[in-house]
Amino acid sequence: MRSPNPTRRELLVTLGRLATLGAAAATIGGCESLLDQIRNRPMRRSLGSLAPNDPIVETYRSAVAAMKALPASDPRSWNAQAEIHFNHCPHGNWFFLPWHRAYLLYFEQICRELTGNRGFALPYWNWTCNRRIPDAFLGDASNPLFQSGRSGVPPAALGDAVVGTGVIDAILDEPNFLLFASDASATLRPPVGYGPLEATPHNQVHGFVGGVMGSFRSPRDPVFWMHHNMIERIWWEWNVVRGHANTNDA
């Protein structure tokens, strides 16, 4: 407990901390500025509502092209980002959702940095409504969003048993995080048990797309980020719309 009569040293330390906090608040504009940034933060949108040449899609295309052009030694490069997933990604346990949330967030920030578009937000592929690989990701090697070797190309489409509304609603209605997500684990790897969200739409969409999407280097396919952003959206809906709580297990 701090003394009611602080020493000179304690007083100087406290004043120094207050000065630092004040400078930080002045730099960022204070709490009101932060609240305004939150209110007006970039919004992630469904690819189904965007034309293949929508500015959001074009920004993503430019970001992917810029990342592919970076040297392999740059941690922001396309392959370096995929190697993070290959070396560290958790699957089949409760770290799956939060790990990929952070992974998406930092990738989104790289896209903003390389394109200069501070308002960019990653779109998501709502495969329940749009069952085929989105048009923006098709074509040939001249399109940075194209990836060779995919098997699930149009007219191939995902079925109800994988992404139908009945499947997704049943997942969203499950109130227990350990059943909604995946099993408890003390470590990121190896997998210990797959929850329905990871086992069904997540795993099977990876398999449907095929090619590199069927491997742990799946982020090399630009559609990976759209797919995982849909998984992220479902987790958001499970929390915010359905009102279910994440585990509080320490």
mmCIF file of C-alpha atoms in Angstrom:
data_model
loop_
_atom_site.group_PDB
_atom_site.id
_atom_site.type_symbol
_atom_site.label_atom_id
_atom_site.label_comp_id
_atom_site.label_asym_id
_atom_site.label_seq_id
_atom_site.Cartn_x
_atom_site.Cartn_y
_atom_site.Cartn_z
ATOM 1 C CA MET A 1 0.000 0.000 0.000
ATOM 2 C CA ARG A 2 1.396 3.414 -0.998
ATOM 3 C CA SER A 3 2.226 5.849 1.820
ATOM 4 C CA PRO A 4 -0.146 8.841 2.281
ATOM 5 C CA ASN A 5 3.032 10.973 2.430
ATOM 6 C CA PRO A 6 5.023 9.948 -0.672
ATOM 7 C CA THR A 7 8.750 10.465 -0.858
ATOM 8 C CA ARG A 8 10.235 12.854 -3.404
ATOM 9 C CA ARG A 9 11.245 9.911 -5.562
ATOM 10 C CA GLU A 10 7.732 8.395 -5.492
ATOM 11 C CA LEU A 11 6.237 11.765 -6.373
ATOM 12 C CA LEU A 12 8.580 12.236 -9.332
ATOM 13 C CA VAL A 13 7.839 8.728 -10.618
ATOM 14 C CA THR A 14 4.094 9.349 -10.371
ATOM 15 C CA LEU A 15 4.348 12.729 -12.114
ATOM 16 C CA GLY A 16 6.468 11.162 -14.840
ATOM 17 C CA ARG A 17 3.878 8.465 -15.446
ATOM 18 C CA LEU A 18 1.076 11.033 -15.598
ATOM 19 C CA ALA A 19 3.070 13.117 -18.072
ATOM 20 C CA THR A 20 3.620 10.068 -20.260
ATOM 21 C CA LEU A 21 -0.088 9.209 -20.197
ATOM 22 C CA GLY A 22 -0.985 12.802 -20.976
ATOM 23 C CA ALA A 23 1.393 12.898 -23.939
ATOM 24 C CA ALA A 24 -0.009 9.626 -25.249
ATOM 25 C CA ALA A 25 -3.572 10.894 -24.922
ATOM 26 C CA ALA A 26 -2.628 14.103 -26.742
ATOM 27 C CA THR A 27 -0.965 12.123 -29.541
ATOM 28 C CA ILE A 28 -3.968 9.893 -30.195
ATOM 29 C CA GLY A 29 -6.565 12.544 -29.502
ATOM 30 C CA GLY A 30 -7.809 11.274 -26.174
ATOM 31 C CA CYS A 31 -10.621 8.857 -25.377
ATOM 32 C CA GLU A 32 -13.157 10.576 -27.620
ATOM 33 C CA SER A 33 -10.837 10.123 -30.590
ATOM 34 C CA LEU A 34 -10.450 6.437 -29.802
ATOM 35 C CA LEU A 35 -14.210 5.997 -29.487
ATOM 36 C CA ASP A 36 -14.671 7.756 -32.808
ATOM 37 C CA GLN A 37 -12.164 5.400 -34.433
ATOM 38 C CA ILE A 38 -14.079 2.413 -33.050
ATOM 39 C CA ARG A 39 -17.420 3.768 -34.268
ATOM 40 C CA ASN A 40 -16.008 4.394 -37.745
ATOM 41 C CA ARG A 41 -13.744 1.380 -38.045
ATOM 42 C CA PRO A 42 -13.565 -0.377 -41.432
ATOM 43 C CA MET A 43 -16.380 -2.890 -41.863
ATOM 44 C CA ARG A 44 -15.782 -6.377 -43.223
ATOM 45 C CA ARG A 45 -18.297 -7.116 -45.972
ATOM 46 C CA SER A 46 -19.523 -10.175 -47.832
ATOM 47 C CA LEU A 47 -17.870 -10.890 -51.185
ATOM 48 C CA GLY A 48 -21.357 -11.692 -52.486
ATOM 49 C CA SER A 49 -22.284 -8.007 -52.219
ATOM 50 C CA LEU A 50 -19.182 -6.879 -54.150
ATOM 51 C CA ALA A 51 -18.528 -6.859 -57.892
ATOM 52 C CA PRO A 52 -15.260 -8.512 -59.017
ATOM 53 C CA ASN A 53 -13.864 -5.003 -59.639
ATOM 54 C CA ASP A 54 -15.229 -3.417 -56.458
ATOM 55 C CA PRO A 55 -12.643 -1.113 -54.798
ATOM 56 C CA ILE A 56 -12.467 -3.480 -51.819
ATOM 57 C CA VAL A 57 -11.657 -6.423 -54.083
ATOM 58 C CA GLU A 58 -9.196 -4.313 -56.079
ATOM 59 C CA THR A 59 -7.426 -3.275 -52.887
ATOM 60 C CA TYR A 60 -7.140 -6.909 -51.842
ATOM 61 C CA ARG A 61 -5.855 -7.822 -55.311
ATOM 62 C CA SER A 62 -3.229 -5.048 -55.093
ATOM 63 C CA ALA A 63 -2.206 -6.130 -51.590
ATOM 64 C CA VAL A 64 -1.727 -9.753 -52.653
ATOM 65 C CA ALA A 65 0.308 -8.664 -55.685
ATOM 66 C CA ALA A 66 2.477 -6.447 -53.468
ATOM 67 C CA MET A 67 3.043 -9.246 -50.952
ATOM 68 C CA LYS A 68 3.989 -11.679 -53.713
ATOM 69 C CA ALA A 69 6.523 -9.147 -55.010
ATOM 70 C CA LEU A 70 8.306 -8.811 -51.662
ATOM 71 C CA PRO A 71 11.527 -10.769 -51.072
ATOM 72 C CA ALA A 72 11.118 -14.014 -49.129
ATOM 73 C CA SER A 73 13.149 -12.487 -46.291
ATOM 74 C CA ASP A 74 10.416 -9.906 -45.658
ATOM 75 C CA PRO A 75 8.000 -11.256 -42.994
ATOM 76 C CA ARG A 76 5.125 -9.526 -44.815
ATOM 77 C CA SER A 77 5.747 -11.496 -48.007
ATOM 78 C CA TRP A 78 3.139 -13.905 -49.335
ATOM 79 C CA ASN A 79 5.086 -17.076 -48.621
ATOM 80 C CA ALA A 80 6.335 -15.821 -45.243
ATOM 81 C CA GLN A 81 2.745 -15.321 -44.123
ATOM 82 C CA ALA A 82 1.869 -18.852 -45.257
ATOM 83 C CA GLU A 83 4.851 -20.238 -43.355
ATOM 84 C CA ILE A 84 3.478 -18.766 -40.122
ATOM 85 C CA HIS A 85 0.433 -20.964 -40.624
ATOM 86 C CA PHE A 86 2.492 -23.992 -41.624
ATOM 87 C CA ASN A 87 4.735 -23.738 -38.575
ATOM 88 C CA HIS A 88 2.335 -22.632 -35.863
ATOM 89 C CA CYS A 89 -1.388 -22.896 -36.683
ATOM 90 C CA PRO A 90 -3.510 -24.810 -34.142
ATOM 91 C CA HIS A 91 -6.262 -27.117 -35.333
ATOM 92 C CA GLY A 92 -8.510 -29.505 -33.469
ATOM 93 C CA ASN A 93 -8.425 -27.549 -30.211
ATOM 94 C CA TRP A 94 -9.814 -24.402 -28.627
ATOM 95 C CA PHE A 95 -6.878 -22.276 -29.804
ATOM 96 C CA PHE A 96 -8.130 -22.636 -33.389
ATOM 97 C CA LEU A 97 -10.527 -19.679 -33.288
ATOM 98 C CA PRO A 98 -8.500 -17.055 -31.367
ATOM 99 C CA TRP A 99 -5.228 -17.907 -33.148
ATOM 100 C CA HIS A 100 -6.783 -17.410 -36.568
ATOM 101 C CA ARG A 101 -8.520 -14.224 -35.391
ATOM 102 C CA ALA A 102 -5.143 -12.665 -34.641
ATOM 103 C CA TYR A 103 -3.699 -14.083 -37.863
ATOM 104 C CA LEU A 104 -6.462 -12.385 -39.903
ATOM 105 C CA LEU A 105 -6.080 -9.112 -38.038
ATOM 106 C CA TYR A 106 -2.356 -8.793 -38.700
ATOM 107 C CA PHE A 107 -2.765 -9.867 -42.327
ATOM 108 C CA GLU A 108 -5.421 -7.181 -42.766
ATOM 109 C CA GLN A 109 -3.011 -4.604 -41.352
ATOM 110 C CA ILE A 110 -0.324 -5.678 -43.834
ATOM 111 C CA CYS A 111 -2.825 -5.186 -46.664
ATOM 112 C CA ARG A 112 -3.532 -1.655 -45.450
ATOM 113 C CA GLU A 113 0.153 -0.851 -45.090
ATOM 114 C CA LEU A 114 1.181 -2.101 -48.545
ATOM 115 C CA THR A 115 -1.727 -0.442 -50.397
ATOM 116 C CA GLY A 116 -1.947 2.756 -48.362
ATOM 117 C CA ASN A 117 -5.683 2.154 -47.949
ATOM 118 C CA ARG A 118 -6.239 2.681 -44.228
ATOM 119 C CA GLY A 119 -9.975 2.044 -44.620
ATOM 120 C CA PHE A 120 -9.571 -1.433 -46.083
ATOM 121 C CA ALA A 121 -11.249 -4.378 -44.360
ATOM 122 C CA LEU A 122 -10.980 -7.992 -45.478
ATOM 123 C CA PRO A 123 -14.156 -9.298 -47.104
ATOM 124 C CA TYR A 124 -15.522 -12.736 -46.262
ATOM 125 C CA TRP A 125 -16.773 -15.529 -48.496
ATOM 126 C CA ASN A 126 -20.269 -16.362 -47.276
ATOM 127 C CA TRP A 127 -20.382 -19.860 -48.714
ATOM 128 C CA THR A 128 -23.847 -20.497 -47.284
ATOM 129 C CA CYS A 129 -25.231 -17.916 -49.724
ATOM 130 C CA ASN A 130 -22.590 -18.180 -52.466
ATOM 131 C CA ARG A 131 -21.710 -21.842 -52.926
ATOM 132 C CA ARG A 132 -19.042 -21.465 -55.651
ATOM 133 C CA ILE A 133 -15.554 -19.991 -55.528
ATOM 134 C CA PRO A 134 -16.143 -16.241 -56.089
ATOM 135 C CA ASP A 135 -15.553 -14.920 -59.601
ATOM 136 C CA ALA A 136 -12.840 -12.509 -58.446
ATOM 137 C CA PHE A 137 -10.621 -15.512 -57.637
ATOM 138 C CA LEU A 138 -10.936 -17.181 -61.036
ATOM 139 C CA GLY A 139 -9.096 -16.658 -64.318
ATOM 140 C CA ASP A 140 -5.403 -17.291 -64.806
ATOM 141 C CA ALA A 141 -1.997 -16.336 -63.440
ATOM 142 C CA SER A 142 -2.498 -12.721 -64.540
ATOM 143 C CA ASN A 143 -4.980 -12.409 -61.653
ATOM 144 C CA PRO A 144 -3.130 -12.229 -58.298
ATOM 145 C CA LEU A 145 -6.177 -13.831 -56.623
ATOM 146 C CA PHE A 146 -6.041 -16.913 -58.851
ATOM 147 C CA GLN A 147 -4.392 -20.093 -57.572
ATOM 148 C CA SER A 148 -3.631 -23.034 -59.829
ATOM 149 C CA GLY A 149 -4.437 -26.586 -58.806
ATOM 150 C CA ARG A 150 -7.874 -25.999 -57.302
ATOM 151 C CA SER A 151 -10.343 -28.836 -57.784
ATOM 152 C CA GLY A 152 -13.570 -27.126 -56.696
ATOM 153 C CA VAL A 153 -13.808 -24.719 -59.624
ATOM 154 C CA PRO A 154 -17.200 -23.682 -61.051
ATOM 155 C CA PRO A 155 -19.624 -25.176 -61.824
ATOM 156 C CA ALA A 156 -18.699 -27.255 -58.741
ATOM 157 C CA ALA A 157 -20.637 -25.996 -55.709
ATOM 158 C CA LEU A 158 -20.740 -26.678 -51.970
ATOM 159 C CA GLY A 159 -23.710 -28.701 -50.734
ATOM 160 C CA ASP A 160 -26.246 -28.271 -47.941
ATOM 161 C CA ALA A 161 -24.579 -30.959 -45.822
ATOM 162 C CA VAL A 162 -21.468 -28.771 -45.570
ATOM 163 C CA VAL A 163 -22.651 -25.144 -45.531
ATOM 164 C CA GLY A 164 -26.468 -25.268 -45.593
ATOM 165 C CA THR A 165 -28.483 -23.027 -43.273
ATOM 166 C CA GLY A 166 -29.552 -26.048 -41.197
ATOM 167 C CA VAL A 167 -25.927 -26.987 -40.540
ATOM 168 C CA ILE A 168 -24.868 -23.437 -39.692
ATOM 169 C CA ASP A 169 -27.911 -22.714 -37.497
ATOM 170 C CA ALA A 170 -27.272 -25.882 -35.483
ATOM 171 C CA ILE A 171 -23.682 -24.748 -34.910
ATOM 172 C CA LEU A 172 -24.801 -21.246 -33.908
ATOM 173 C CA ASP A 173 -27.416 -22.594 -31.509
ATOM 174 C CA GLU A 174 -24.864 -24.624 -29.517
ATOM 175 C CA PRO A 175 -24.272 -22.615 -26.295
ATOM 176 C CA ASN A 176 -21.211 -24.497 -25.039
ATOM 177 C CA PHE A 177 -17.947 -23.056 -26.388
ATOM 178 C CA LEU A 178 -16.172 -26.400 -26.104
ATOM 179 C CA LEU A 179 -18.837 -27.986 -28.315
ATOM 180 C CA PHE A 180 -19.211 -24.999 -30.662
ATOM 181 C CA ALA A 181 -15.472 -24.604 -31.151
ATOM 182 C CA SER A 182 -12.991 -27.417 -30.525
ATOM 183 C CA ASP A 183 -11.664 -29.346 -27.557
ATOM 184 C CA ALA A 184 -9.635 -28.013 -24.621
ATOM 185 C CA SER A 185 -5.876 -28.380 -24.922
ATOM 186 C CA ALA A 186 -2.765 -27.249 -23.080
ATOM 187 C CA THR A 187 -0.793 -26.720 -26.305
ATOM 188 C CA LEU A 188 -1.361 -25.389 -29.823
ATOM 189 C CA ARG A 189 -0.522 -28.755 -31.336
ATOM 190 C CA PRO A 190 -1.360 -31.610 -31.846
ATOM 191 C CA PRO A 191 -5.139 -31.689 -32.464
ATOM 192 C CA VAL A 192 -7.231 -33.296 -29.736
ATOM 193 C CA GLY A 193 -10.814 -33.025 -31.056
ATOM 194 C CA TYR A 194 -12.780 -31.096 -33.665
ATOM 195 C CA GLY A 195 -15.915 -29.116 -32.851
ATOM 196 C CA PRO A 196 -18.667 -28.858 -35.498
ATOM 197 C CA LEU A 197 -17.596 -25.434 -36.780
ATOM 198 C CA GLU A 198 -14.077 -26.593 -37.505
ATOM 199 C CA ALA A 199 -14.966 -30.143 -38.540
ATOM 200 C CA THR A 200 -17.736 -29.357 -41.003
ATOM 201 C CA PRO A 201 -17.719 -26.001 -42.809
ATOM 202 C CA HIS A 202 -14.090 -25.186 -42.055
ATOM 203 C CA ASN A 203 -12.425 -28.474 -42.951
ATOM 204 C CA GLN A 204 -14.751 -29.392 -45.778
ATOM 205 C CA VAL A 205 -14.523 -26.024 -47.555
ATOM 206 C CA HIS A 206 -10.736 -26.422 -47.502
ATOM 207 C CA GLY A 207 -11.151 -29.839 -49.071
ATOM 208 C CA PHE A 208 -13.708 -28.596 -51.593
ATOM 209 C CA VAL A 209 -11.426 -25.857 -52.918
ATOM 210 C CA GLY A 210 -8.567 -28.340 -53.098
ATOM 211 C CA GLY A 211 -5.043 -27.767 -54.293
ATOM 212 C CA VAL A 212 -2.881 -25.941 -51.789
ATOM 213 C CA MET A 213 -6.033 -25.256 -49.722
ATOM 214 C CA GLY A 214 -5.890 -28.902 -48.700
ATOM 215 C CA SER A 215 -2.536 -28.410 -46.950
ATOM 216 C CA PHE A 216 -1.123 -26.493 -43.993
ATOM 217 C CA ARG A 217 0.282 -24.003 -46.506
ATOM 218 C CA SER A 218 -3.296 -23.146 -47.504
ATOM 219 C CA PRO A 219 -2.763 -19.367 -47.005
ATOM 220 C CA ARG A 220 -0.900 -19.425 -50.323
ATOM 221 C CA ASP A 221 -4.351 -19.510 -51.931
ATOM 222 C CA PRO A 222 -5.857 -15.992 -51.664
ATOM 223 C CA VAL A 223 -9.294 -17.494 -51.065
ATOM 224 C CA PHE A 224 -8.006 -18.881 -47.731
ATOM 225 C CA TRP A 225 -8.334 -15.466 -46.093
ATOM 226 C CA MET A 226 -11.900 -15.033 -47.330
ATOM 227 C CA HIS A 227 -12.816 -18.497 -46.044
ATOM 228 C CA HIS A 228 -11.328 -17.923 -42.603
ATOM 229 C CA ASN A 229 -12.959 -14.523 -42.383
ATOM 230 C CA MET A 230 -16.297 -16.327 -42.762
ATOM 231 C CA ILE A 231 -15.348 -18.615 -39.870
ATOM 232 C CA GLU A 232 -14.520 -15.455 -37.925
ATOM 233 C CA ARG A 233 -17.905 -13.977 -38.841
ATOM 234 C CA ILE A 234 -19.692 -17.066 -37.534
ATOM 235 C CA TRP A 235 -17.803 -16.801 -34.247
ATOM 236 C CA TRP A 236 -18.805 -13.109 -34.039
ATOM 237 C CA GLU A 237 -22.450 -14.022 -34.683
ATOM 238 C CA TRP A 238 -22.276 -16.802 -32.069
ATOM 239 C CA ASN A 239 -21.079 -14.252 -29.492
ATOM 240 C CA VAL A 240 -22.887 -11.055 -30.420
ATOM 241 C CA VAL A 241 -26.116 -12.126 -32.121
ATOM 242 C CA ARG A 242 -26.789 -15.425 -30.378
ATOM 243 C CA GLY A 243 -25.405 -14.173 -27.047
ATOM 244 C CA HIS A 244 -23.188 -17.147 -26.237
ATOM 245 C CA ALA A 245 -20.111 -16.735 -24.043
ATOM 246 C CA ASN A 246 -16.591 -17.921 -24.749
ATOM 247 C CA THR A 247 -15.006 -20.198 -22.198
ATOM 248 C CA ASN A 248 -13.551 -18.539 -19.097
ATOM 249 C CA ASP A 249 -11.358 -21.536 -18.282
ATOM 250 C CA ALA A 250 -7.994 -20.186 -17.146
#
